[in-house]
Coordinates of C-alpha atoms in Angstrom, one line a residue:
Chain A
X1 CA 77.9 215.6 315.5
X2 CA 79.7 218.2 317.6
X3 CA 78.4 221.7 317.3
X4 CA 81.7 223.5 317.1
X5 CA 81.8 226.0 314.3
X6 CA 84.5 225.2 311.7
X7 CA 86.6 228.1 310.6
X8 CA 90.0 229.1 309.2
X9 CA 92.4 226.8 307.6
X10 CA 91.3 223.3 307.0
X11 CA 93.5 220.7 305.3
X12 CA 91.9 218.3 302.8
X13 CA 94.0 215.5 304.2
X14 CA 95.5 212.8 301.9
X15 CA 94.9 209.1 302.6
X16 CA 97.9 206.8 302.4
X17 CA 97.3 203.3 301.1
X18 CA 98.6 199.9 302.1
X19 CA 100.1 197.5 299.5
X20 CA 96.7 195.8 299.1
X21 CA 95.1 199.1 298.2
X22 CA 93.2 199.6 301.5
X23 CA 93.6 202.8 303.5
X24 CA 96.7 202.9 305.7
X25 CA 95.1 204.2 308.9
X26 CA 98.3 204.3 310.9
X27 CA 100.0 206.7 308.5
X28 CA 96.8 208.6 307.9
X29 CA 96.3 209.5 311.5
X30 CA 100.0 210.4 311.9
X31 CA 99.6 213.0 309.2
X32 CA 96.4 214.2 310.7
X33 CA 98.0 214.8 314.0
X34 CA 100.9 216.6 312.4
X35 CA 98.6 218.9 310.6
X36 CA 96.5 219.9 313.7
X37 CA 99.8 220.3 315.6
X38 CA 101.2 222.6 312.9
X39 CA 98.6 225.2 312.4
X40 CA 95.5 223.7 310.8
X41 CA 92.3 224.8 312.5
X42 CA 90.7 221.7 311.3
X43 CA 90.8 218.9 308.8
X44 CA 88.6 217.7 306.0
X45 CA 89.0 213.9 306.0
X46 CA 88.2 211.8 303.0
X47 CA 87.5 214.6 300.5
X48 CA 88.7 214.6 296.9
X49 CA 92.3 214.9 298.0
X50 CA 91.6 212.0 300.4
X51 CA 90.5 209.8 297.5
X52 CA 87.3 209.1 299.3
X53 CA 85.4 207.8 296.3
X54 CA 88.2 205.4 295.5
X55 CA 87.5 203.5 298.7
X56 CA 84.5 201.3 299.6
X57 CA 82.0 202.2 302.2
X58 CA 83.7 199.9 304.8
X59 CA 87.1 201.3 304.0
X60 CA 85.8 204.9 304.5
X61 CA 84.2 203.9 307.8
X62 CA 87.5 202.3 308.8
X63 CA 89.3 205.6 308.2
X64 CA 86.7 207.5 310.2
X65 CA 86.9 205.1 313.1
X66 CA 90.7 205.3 313.1
X67 CA 90.5 209.1 313.7
X68 CA 88.2 208.5 316.6
X69 CA 90.5 205.7 318.0
X70 CA 93.5 208.0 317.6
X71 CA 91.7 210.6 319.8
X72 CA 92.0 213.2 317.1
X73 CA 89.8 216.3 317.7
X74 CA 86.8 215.3 315.7
X75 CA 85.0 218.5 316.7
X76 CA 87.5 220.3 314.4
X77 CA 86.9 218.0 311.5
X78 CA 84.5 217.5 308.7
X79 CA 84.4 214.3 306.7
X80 CA 83.5 213.6 303.2
X81 CA 80.4 211.4 303.1
X82 CA 79.1 212.0 299.5
X83 CA 78.4 209.1 297.2
X84 CA 76.7 208.3 293.9
X85 CA 74.2 206.2 295.8
X86 CA 71.9 208.0 298.3
X87 CA 71.9 205.0 300.6
X88 CA 75.7 205.1 300.9
X89 CA 75.7 208.9 301.5
X90 CA 73.1 208.4 304.3
X91 CA 75.1 205.5 305.9
X92 CA 78.3 207.5 305.9
X93 CA 76.8 210.7 307.1
X94 CA 75.0 208.9 309.9
X95 CA 78.3 207.3 310.9
X96 CA 80.1 210.7 310.9
X97 CA 77.3 212.1 313.0
X98 CA 77.5 209.2 315.5
X99 CA 81.3 209.5 315.8
X100 CA 81.1 213.2 316.6
X101 CA 82.7 214.8 313.5
X102 CA 81.8 218.5 313.4
X103 CA 80.5 218.3 309.9
X104 CA 79.9 216.2 306.8
X105 CA 81.1 217.5 303.4
X106 CA 78.6 216.0 301.0
X107 CA 79.2 215.7 297.2
X108 CA 76.1 215.6 295.0
X109 CA 75.5 212.2 293.4
X110 CA 78.1 212.4 290.6
X111 CA 77.3 209.7 288.0
X112 CA 74.5 211.2 286.1
X113 CA 75.1 214.6 284.5
X114 CA 72.7 217.5 283.7
X115 CA 70.3 216.4 286.4
X116 CA 67.5 218.6 287.6
X117 CA 67.8 220.7 290.7
X118 CA 64.8 218.9 292.1
X119 CA 66.8 215.6 292.0
X120 CA 69.7 217.1 293.9
X121 CA 67.3 218.7 296.4
X122 CA 65.8 215.3 297.0
X123 CA 69.2 213.7 297.4
X124 CA 70.3 216.2 300.1
X125 CA 66.8 216.1 301.7
X126 CA 67.0 212.4 302.0
X127 CA 70.4 212.6 303.6
X128 CA 69.3 215.1 306.2
X129 CA 66.0 213.4 306.9
X130 CA 67.2 209.8 307.1
X131 CA 70.2 210.7 309.3
X132 CA 67.6 212.5 311.4
X133 CA 70.1 214.0 313.8
X134 CA 69.5 217.6 314.9
X135 CA 73.3 218.1 315.4
X136 CA 74.0 217.2 311.8
X137 CA 76.0 219.9 309.9
X138 CA 76.1 219.5 306.2
X139 CA 78.6 221.3 304.0
X140 CA 77.7 221.3 300.3
X141 CA 80.6 220.3 298.1
X142 CA 80.7 222.4 294.9
X143 CA 83.5 220.9 292.7
X144 CA 82.3 221.0 289.1
X145 CA 85.8 220.4 287.6
X146 CA 85.7 216.9 289.2
X147 CA 82.1 216.0 290.0
X148 CA 80.7 217.7 286.9
X149 CA 77.5 218.3 288.9
X150 CA 77.3 221.9 290.2
X151 CA 75.5 223.1 293.3
X152 CA 73.6 226.2 292.1
X153 CA 72.6 229.3 294.1
X154 CA 69.0 228.2 293.7
X155 CA 69.7 224.8 295.2
X156 CA 71.5 226.4 298.2
X157 CA 68.5 228.7 298.7
X158 CA 66.0 225.8 298.7
X159 CA 68.1 223.7 301.0
X160 CA 68.7 226.5 303.5
X161 CA 65.0 227.2 303.6
X162 CA 64.1 223.6 304.2
X163 CA 66.9 222.7 306.6
X164 CA 68.3 226.0 308.1
X165 CA 69.9 224.2 311.0
X166 CA 71.6 221.4 309.1
X167 CA 72.8 223.1 306.0
X168 CA 75.9 224.7 307.4
X169 CA 78.0 225.8 304.5
X170 CA 79.9 225.0 301.3
X171 CA 83.3 224.1 300.0
X172 CA 83.6 226.0 296.7
X173 CA 86.2 224.2 294.6
X174 CA 85.2 225.8 291.3
X175 CA 88.6 227.7 291.6
X176 CA 86.7 230.9 290.7
X177 CA 86.8 233.6 293.3
X178 CA 83.9 235.6 291.8
X179 CA 81.7 232.5 292.2
X180 CA 82.8 232.0 295.8
X181 CA 82.2 235.7 296.5
X182 CA 78.7 235.4 295.0
X183 CA 77.9 232.6 297.4
X184 CA 79.2 234.6 300.4
X185 CA 77.2 237.6 299.4
X186 CA 74.1 235.6 298.9
X187 CA 74.1 233.4 302.0
X188 CA 76.7 234.3 304.6
X189 CA 74.2 236.6 306.4
X190 CA 72.1 233.5 307.1
X191 CA 75.1 231.8 308.8
X192 CA 76.1 229.8 305.8
X193 CA 79.9 229.3 305.9
X194 CA 81.6 229.5 302.6
X195 CA 85.1 228.0 302.4
X196 CA 87.3 228.6 299.4
X197 CA 88.5 225.3 297.9
X198 CA 92.1 226.4 298.1
X199 CA 94.2 229.1 299.9
X200 CA 94.8 231.4 296.9
X201 CA 91.9 233.7 297.8
X202 CA 92.3 233.2 301.6
X203 CA 92.6 236.8 302.6
X204 CA 89.8 237.9 300.2
X205 CA 87.6 235.1 301.6
X206 CA 88.0 236.3 305.2
X207 CA 87.7 240.0 304.4
X208 CA 84.5 239.2 302.4
X209 CA 82.8 237.3 305.3
X210 CA 83.8 233.8 304.2
X211 CA 84.8 231.1 306.7
X212 CA 88.3 230.3 305.4
X213 CA 89.7 227.7 303.1
X214 CA 89.7 223.9 302.7
X215 CA 92.9 223.2 300.9
X216 CA 94.8 220.3 299.4
X217 CA 98.1 222.2 299.7
X218 CA 97.5 222.6 303.4
X219 CA 98.7 218.9 303.6
X220 CA 102.2 220.2 303.0
X221 CA 102.1 223.9 303.9
X222 CA 99.9 224.1 307.0
X223 CA 102.0 226.5 309.1
X224 CA 102.4 229.3 306.6
X225 CA 98.8 229.1 305.4
X226 CA 97.6 229.2 309.0
X227 CA 99.9 232.2 309.6
X228 CA 98.4 234.0 306.6
X229 CA 95.0 233.5 308.0
X230 CA 96.0 234.9 311.4
X231 CA 97.7 237.9 309.9
X232 CA 95.1 238.5 307.1
X233 CA 94.6 242.1 308.0
X234 CA 98.3 243.0 308.0
X235 CA 100.9 243.7 305.3
X236 CA 102.8 240.6 306.6
X237 CA 99.7 238.6 305.8
X238 CA 99.6 240.0 302.3
X239 CA 103.2 239.0 301.8
X240 CA 102.6 235.5 303.2
X241 CA 99.6 235.2 300.8
X242 CA 102.0 235.8 298.0
X243 CA 104.4 233.1 299.2
X244 CA 101.8 230.4 299.9
X245 CA 100.4 231.1 296.4
X246 CA 103.8 230.5 294.9
X247 CA 104.0 227.1 296.6
X248 CA 100.5 226.3 295.4
X249 CA 101.6 227.4 291.9
X250 CA 104.5 224.9 291.9
X251 CA 102.1 222.1 292.9
X252 CA 99.6 223.0 290.2
X253 CA 102.2 222.2 287.7
X254 CA 101.7 218.5 288.6
X255 CA 98.8 216.2 289.2
X256 CA 97.8 217.4 292.6
X257 CA 96.9 214.3 294.7
X258 CA 99.9 212.1 293.8
X259 CA 102.2 215.2 293.9
X260 CA 101.1 216.0 297.5
X261 CA 101.8 212.4 298.5
X262 CA 105.2 212.6 296.9
X263 CA 106.0 215.7 298.9
X264 CA 104.9 214.1 302.2
X265 CA 107.0 211.0 301.3
X266 CA 110.0 213.2 300.5
X267 CA 110.0 215.5 303.6
X268 CA 108.7 212.7 305.8
X269 CA 111.4 210.3 304.7
X270 CA 108.8 207.6 304.1
X271 CA 108.4 206.2 300.6
X272 CA 105.2 204.3 301.6
X273 CA 103.4 207.6 301.2
X274 CA 103.6 207.7 297.4
X275 CA 101.0 205.2 296.2
X276 CA 97.5 206.3 295.1
X277 CA 94.5 204.3 294.2
X278 CA 93.3 203.9 290.5
X279 CA 92.4 205.8 288.5
X280 CA 95.2 208.0 289.8
X281 CA 98.9 207.2 289.3
X282 CA 101.8 208.1 291.5
X283 CA 104.2 210.9 290.6
X284 CA 107.0 209.7 288.3
X285 CA 110.5 210.0 289.9
X286 CA 111.8 212.6 287.4
X287 CA 108.8 214.8 287.9
X288 CA 109.0 214.5 291.6
X289 CA 112.6 215.5 291.8
X290 CA 111.8 218.5 289.6
X291 CA 109.0 219.5 291.9
X292 CA 111.1 219.2 295.0
X293 CA 113.8 221.3 293.5
X294 CA 111.2 224.0 292.8
X295 CA 109.9 223.8 296.3
X296 CA 113.4 223.9 297.8
X297 CA 114.1 227.1 295.8
X298 CA 111.1 228.8 297.5
X299 CA 112.6 227.9 300.9
X300 CA 109.8 225.4 301.4
X301 CA 110.1 222.9 304.3
X302 CA 107.9 220.6 306.4
X303 CA 109.4 221.1 309.8
X304 CA 109.0 218.2 312.2
X305 CA 107.4 215.9 309.7
X306 CA 110.1 213.2 309.9
X307 CA 109.7 213.0 313.7
X308 CA 105.9 212.9 313.4
X309 CA 106.1 210.0 310.9
X310 CA 108.5 208.1 313.1
X311 CA 106.2 208.1 316.2
X312 CA 105.1 204.5 317.0
X313 CA 101.5 203.7 316.2
X314 CA 99.1 204.2 319.1
Chain B
X1 CA 80.6 183.1 284.7
X2 CA 78.9 181.2 282.0
X3 CA 80.8 181.1 278.7
X4 CA 77.8 181.7 276.3
X5 CA 78.6 184.4 273.8
X6 CA 76.3 187.4 274.2
X7 CA 74.9 188.6 270.8
X8 CA 72.0 190.5 269.3
X9 CA 69.5 192.6 271.1
X10 CA 70.2 193.2 274.8
X11 CA 67.8 195.4 276.9
X12 CA 69.5 197.7 279.4
X13 CA 66.7 196.8 281.9
X14 CA 65.3 199.4 284.2
X15 CA 65.2 198.9 288.0
X16 CA 61.9 199.7 289.8
X17 CA 62.1 201.1 293.3
X18 CA 60.2 200.5 296.5
X19 CA 58.7 203.4 298.5
X20 CA 61.8 203.3 300.8
X21 CA 64.1 203.8 297.7
X22 CA 65.4 200.2 297.7
X23 CA 65.2 198.1 294.5
X24 CA 61.9 196.4 293.9
X25 CA 63.2 193.0 293.0
X26 CA 59.7 191.5 292.4
X27 CA 58.8 194.0 289.7
X28 CA 62.3 194.0 288.4
X29 CA 62.4 190.3 287.6
X30 CA 58.9 190.4 286.1
X31 CA 60.0 192.9 283.5
X32 CA 63.2 190.9 283.0
X33 CA 61.1 187.8 282.2
X34 CA 58.8 189.8 279.9
X35 CA 61.8 191.1 277.9
X36 CA 63.4 187.7 277.4
X37 CA 60.0 186.2 276.5
X38 CA 59.4 189.0 274.0
X39 CA 62.4 188.9 271.8
X40 CA 65.5 190.1 273.7
X41 CA 68.5 187.9 273.2
X42 CA 69.8 189.0 276.5
X43 CA 69.7 191.6 279.2
X44 CA 72.1 194.1 280.7
X45 CA 71.1 194.3 284.3
X46 CA 72.1 197.3 286.5
X47 CA 73.5 199.5 283.8
X48 CA 73.0 203.2 283.4
X49 CA 69.3 202.7 282.6
X50 CA 69.1 200.4 285.6
X51 CA 70.3 203.2 287.9
X52 CA 73.0 200.9 289.2
X53 CA 75.2 203.7 290.7
X54 CA 72.2 205.0 292.6
X55 CA 72.1 201.8 294.6
X56 CA 74.5 200.6 297.4
X57 CA 76.7 197.6 297.0
X58 CA 74.2 195.5 299.0
X59 CA 71.3 196.7 297.0
X60 CA 73.0 195.8 293.8
X61 CA 73.8 192.4 295.1
X62 CA 70.2 191.9 296.1
X63 CA 69.1 192.6 292.5
X64 CA 71.6 190.2 291.1
X65 CA 70.5 187.5 293.6
X66 CA 66.9 188.1 292.7
X67 CA 67.6 187.3 289.1
X68 CA 69.2 184.0 290.1
X69 CA 66.4 183.2 292.5
X70 CA 63.8 183.9 289.7
X71 CA 65.7 181.4 287.5
X72 CA 66.2 183.9 284.8
X73 CA 68.8 182.8 282.2
X74 CA 71.9 184.4 283.6
X75 CA 73.9 182.9 280.7
X76 CA 72.2 185.4 278.5
X77 CA 72.9 188.4 280.8
X78 CA 75.6 190.8 281.6
X79 CA 75.4 192.9 284.7
X80 CA 76.9 196.3 285.5
X81 CA 79.5 196.0 288.1
X82 CA 81.5 199.3 287.7
X83 CA 82.0 201.6 290.6
X84 CA 84.1 204.6 291.6
X85 CA 86.0 202.5 294.1
X86 CA 88.0 199.6 292.8
X87 CA 87.2 197.4 295.8
X88 CA 83.5 197.8 295.0
X89 CA 84.0 196.9 291.4
X90 CA 86.0 193.8 292.4
X91 CA 83.3 192.7 294.9
X92 CA 80.5 193.2 292.4
X93 CA 82.3 191.5 289.5
X94 CA 83.2 188.6 291.7
X95 CA 79.6 188.2 292.7
X96 CA 78.5 188.3 289.1
X97 CA 81.0 185.7 288.3
X98 CA 79.9 183.4 291.1
X99 CA 76.2 183.7 290.2
X100 CA 76.9 182.7 286.6
X101 CA 76.2 185.9 284.7
X102 CA 77.6 185.7 281.2
X103 CA 79.4 188.9 281.5
X104 CA 80.2 192.0 283.6
X105 CA 79.7 195.4 282.1
X106 CA 82.3 197.5 283.8
X107 CA 82.4 201.3 283.9
X108 CA 85.7 203.1 284.5
X109 CA 86.0 204.7 287.9
X110 CA 84.0 207.9 287.2
X111 CA 84.7 210.4 290.0
X112 CA 88.1 211.8 288.8
X113 CA 88.2 213.3 285.3
X114 CA 91.1 213.6 282.9
X115 CA 92.8 210.6 284.5
X116 CA 95.8 208.9 282.8
X117 CA 95.3 205.8 280.7
X118 CA 97.7 204.0 283.0
X119 CA 95.3 204.6 285.9
X120 CA 92.4 203.1 284.0
X121 CA 94.5 200.2 282.9
X122 CA 95.4 199.5 286.5
X123 CA 91.7 199.7 287.6
X124 CA 90.6 197.1 285.0
X125 CA 93.7 194.9 285.7
X126 CA 92.9 194.9 289.4
X127 CA 89.3 193.8 288.7
X128 CA 90.4 191.0 286.4
X129 CA 93.3 189.8 288.7
X130 CA 91.5 190.1 292.0
X131 CA 88.4 188.3 290.7
X132 CA 90.8 185.7 289.4
X133 CA 88.2 183.6 287.5
X134 CA 89.1 182.3 284.1
X135 CA 85.5 182.4 283.1
X136 CA 85.2 186.1 283.7
X137 CA 84.1 188.1 280.7
X138 CA 84.5 191.9 281.0
X139 CA 82.7 194.3 278.7
X140 CA 84.2 197.8 278.8
X141 CA 81.6 200.5 279.2
X142 CA 82.3 203.6 277.1
X143 CA 79.7 206.2 278.0
X144 CA 81.4 209.6 278.0
X145 CA 78.2 211.7 278.0
X146 CA 77.5 210.3 281.5
X147 CA 80.7 208.9 283.0
X148 CA 82.9 211.7 281.4
X149 CA 85.7 209.1 281.4
X150 CA 86.3 207.7 278.0
X151 CA 87.7 204.2 277.1
X152 CA 90.2 204.9 274.4
X153 CA 91.4 202.6 271.6
X154 CA 94.8 202.5 273.2
X155 CA 93.3 201.3 276.5
X156 CA 91.4 198.6 274.7
X157 CA 94.5 197.5 272.9
X158 CA 96.5 197.3 276.2
X159 CA 93.8 195.4 278.0
X160 CA 93.2 193.0 275.2
X161 CA 96.9 192.2 275.1
X162 CA 97.1 191.7 278.8
X163 CA 93.8 189.8 279.3
X164 CA 92.8 188.3 275.9
X165 CA 90.4 185.9 277.4
X166 CA 88.7 188.1 280.0
X167 CA 88.3 191.3 277.9
X168 CA 85.3 190.3 275.9
X169 CA 83.9 193.4 274.4
X170 CA 82.5 196.9 274.8
X171 CA 79.2 198.8 275.1
X172 CA 79.7 202.0 273.1
X173 CA 77.3 204.6 274.4
X174 CA 79.0 207.6 272.8
X175 CA 76.0 207.8 270.4
X176 CA 78.5 208.2 267.5
X177 CA 78.3 205.4 264.9
X178 CA 81.7 206.4 263.4
X179 CA 83.3 205.8 266.8
X180 CA 81.6 202.4 267.2
X181 CA 82.7 201.4 263.7
X182 CA 86.3 202.4 264.5
X183 CA 86.2 200.1 267.5
X184 CA 84.7 197.2 265.4
X185 CA 87.3 197.8 262.7
X186 CA 90.2 197.8 265.2
X187 CA 89.3 194.9 267.5
X188 CA 86.4 192.7 266.2
X189 CA 88.9 190.4 264.5
X190 CA 90.4 189.6 267.9
X191 CA 87.0 188.4 269.1
X192 CA 86.2 191.7 270.8
X193 CA 82.4 192.1 270.7
X194 CA 81.3 195.7 270.1
X195 CA 77.7 196.5 271.0
X196 CA 76.1 199.8 270.0
X197 CA 74.7 201.7 273.0
X198 CA 71.3 201.9 271.3
X199 CA 69.4 200.4 268.4
X200 CA 69.7 203.3 265.9
X201 CA 72.7 201.9 264.1
X202 CA 71.6 198.2 264.7
X203 CA 71.8 197.0 261.1
X204 CA 75.0 198.9 260.4
X205 CA 76.5 197.4 263.5
X206 CA 75.6 193.8 262.4
X207 CA 76.7 194.4 258.8
X208 CA 80.1 195.8 260.0
X209 CA 80.9 192.8 262.2
X210 CA 79.6 194.2 265.5
X211 CA 77.8 192.1 268.1
X212 CA 74.4 193.9 268.3
X213 CA 73.0 196.6 270.5
X214 CA 72.5 197.2 274.2
X215 CA 69.5 199.5 274.4
X216 CA 67.5 201.4 276.9
X217 CA 64.6 201.6 274.5
X218 CA 64.5 197.8 274.3
X219 CA 62.8 197.9 277.7
X220 CA 59.7 199.0 275.9
X221 CA 60.2 197.9 272.3
X222 CA 61.9 194.5 272.6
X223 CA 59.9 192.7 269.9
X224 CA 60.4 195.1 267.0
X225 CA 64.0 195.7 267.8
X226 CA 64.6 191.9 267.9
X227 CA 62.7 191.5 264.6
X228 CA 64.9 194.2 263.0
X229 CA 68.0 192.2 264.1
X230 CA 66.7 189.0 262.7
X231 CA 65.7 190.6 259.3
X232 CA 68.7 192.9 259.1
X233 CA 69.7 191.7 255.6
X234 CA 66.2 192.3 254.1
X235 CA 64.2 195.3 252.9
X236 CA 61.7 194.5 255.7
X237 CA 64.5 194.9 258.2
X238 CA 65.4 198.3 256.8
X239 CA 61.8 199.3 257.1
X240 CA 61.7 198.1 260.7
X241 CA 64.9 199.9 261.5
X242 CA 63.1 203.1 260.4
X243 CA 60.2 202.5 262.7
X244 CA 62.2 201.5 265.8
X245 CA 64.2 204.7 265.3
X246 CA 61.0 206.7 265.2
X247 CA 60.1 205.2 268.6
X248 CA 63.5 206.0 269.9
X249 CA 63.2 209.5 268.5
X250 CA 60.0 210.1 270.6
X251 CA 61.7 208.8 273.8
X252 CA 64.8 211.1 273.2
X253 CA 62.5 214.1 273.5
X254 CA 62.2 213.3 277.3
X255 CA 64.6 212.3 280.1
X256 CA 65.2 208.7 279.0
X257 CA 65.3 206.7 282.3
X258 CA 62.2 208.2 284.0
X259 CA 60.4 208.3 280.6
X260 CA 61.0 204.5 280.1
X261 CA 59.6 203.8 283.5
X262 CA 56.6 206.0 282.8
X263 CA 55.9 203.9 279.6
X264 CA 56.2 200.6 281.5
X265 CA 53.9 202.0 284.2
X266 CA 51.4 203.1 281.5
X267 CA 51.3 200.0 279.3
X268 CA 51.7 197.7 282.3
X269 CA 48.9 199.3 284.2
X270 CA 51.2 199.6 287.3
X271 CA 51.9 203.2 288.6
X272 CA 54.4 201.8 291.0
X273 CA 56.9 201.6 288.1
X274 CA 57.3 205.4 287.8
X275 CA 59.6 206.4 290.7
X276 CA 63.3 206.8 290.1
X277 CA 66.2 207.4 292.6
X278 CA 67.8 210.8 293.1
X279 CA 69.3 212.6 291.3
X280 CA 66.7 211.6 288.7
X281 CA 63.1 212.8 288.9
X282 CA 60.1 211.0 287.6
X283 CA 58.3 212.1 284.4
X284 CA 55.7 214.8 285.0
X285 CA 52.2 213.8 284.2
X286 CA 51.7 216.3 281.4
X287 CA 54.9 215.3 279.7
X288 CA 54.1 211.6 280.1
X289 CA 50.6 212.0 278.5
X290 CA 52.2 213.9 275.6
X291 CA 54.8 211.1 275.2
X292 CA 52.2 208.3 275.2
X293 CA 50.1 210.2 272.6
X294 CA 53.1 210.4 270.3
X295 CA 53.9 206.6 270.9
X296 CA 50.2 205.7 270.2
X297 CA 50.3 207.7 267.0
X298 CA 53.2 205.4 265.8
X299 CA 51.1 202.4 266.6
X300 CA 53.3 201.5 269.5
X301 CA 52.2 198.9 272.0
X302 CA 53.6 196.6 274.6
X303 CA 51.7 193.4 274.0
X304 CA 51.2 191.1 277.0
X305 CA 52.9 193.5 279.5
X306 CA 49.8 193.9 281.7
X307 CA 49.5 190.1 282.0
X308 CA 53.2 189.7 282.7
X309 CA 53.0 192.4 285.5
X310 CA 49.9 190.7 287.0
X311 CA 51.7 187.3 287.5
X312 CA 52.1 186.5 291.2
X313 CA 55.6 186.8 292.6
X314 CA 57.6 183.6 292.6

């Protein structure tokens, strides 16, 4: 892995799919390029928004390789490598490390529920030890509304003590600012980088000593979220925060992952962006039109997306 | 797949693990043999109790191949082939079909929660269509306390209509007899075989037109559960049902999967049976002793297990 510190606005980038259900790496890397060219400090590849767990191990590796082949700046990217099976999480994290991604965003194993802290500690320990790369940087992925397996303060404390170098931070997608703040207050002083799971508390995050946000909505709104981050200490930043929250508010009225793909398809002029993998279902046309009307009303655009999508594959 | 109808008492067989965390196929197939020789009508390999989702695709295939190599009666077995990724579920189900397992027990994709019925319908459709084997028999795996993704009546109805041959039945592990009965009442007449997810309602299941039970506790109590099934219409059967429920009651006081392995290790005289994969943790010694004392008090034994475990590997 690269040892660049990840910071700021990171888009949890969506993964387009081919007709046969496999990841469409050509479109995927075009969106990735667009996002880094339009304000994102980094990307989170193959997270929840990237439908990582809906792809096989080989498919996930193929997406990771495509990023490398497209010469995207992997030192500004973390990649989701969590899995229900420890062996899979180890294999994916090792591959991320070998390719030079800046970090690995690791879900806890998410099939069994109500599992003991010791079991989760062993899972993350096995990942760190079996990858065995000093440069490995693990970000713990707390997303109880989806995984239903929380990462507790006590677990973070134990992992930081055991692997102070490798345990680099957290993505907190509990959508509860008080929880994120408690993680920052407890662990930021040890160099543990806490990212909010969306941009709604971005300014609060930065002012409190957090590392920024990793956001699904940054797939469609990278520029303004990045601007909010840069101007966080100014009245203009506060105003921008209000506007990006309005955009997020519109998106939250729909099922987020297919809705984001619908928006990319719409502003990118490329209908091939709409499909999702089961168990998700693409946005219905009537809902999509309704959503776009609401975004248009806010003055929302995705400048340059059409051109970015039209570039020939490398 | 084989076209034998699965019926009766099916053990959700545990998977022992080697020191490196991989499945111990030698011990696995010895327990499987013991269970079919001691009353089980069939086995459910690599279910929740078998820690299937804690193993990689290759590891799961290795366990399946080992059953074939050990010449176990695959026509009396279903194997868990569900996965978060459709491509994995397809690959595993196809492999089960090729090897000649009687059925595939398929979990819904279990990462995303609150997903639409249409998304689950597409998942199961893709499995059936891409495997493309007329002999395929799919058992739907309803286990909301673990998967957190329920299989609804409406979904069963749609799937039965679309794939009347391939959709063979359900394992209902909601631990709610009223729910199981509602599935039997709704679909048994169409040849849909509803198994209770444990033996507690075994006699009720059979009397109501269900197909039997698929049980974790049948790993340790196969003989008496099988006897209950055979004598279900007699007063002796009712008495046996009471006793097997007492044994189950003891086990429910502990974390089931490690507790079952502890019991097998104890009565089989083979400590190598105790480990589990993360995120589970093996039974602590004090708890294990307490559990064995309670089982002994009930007159519980595992006759012949030591000898079965001592047999040289094939």
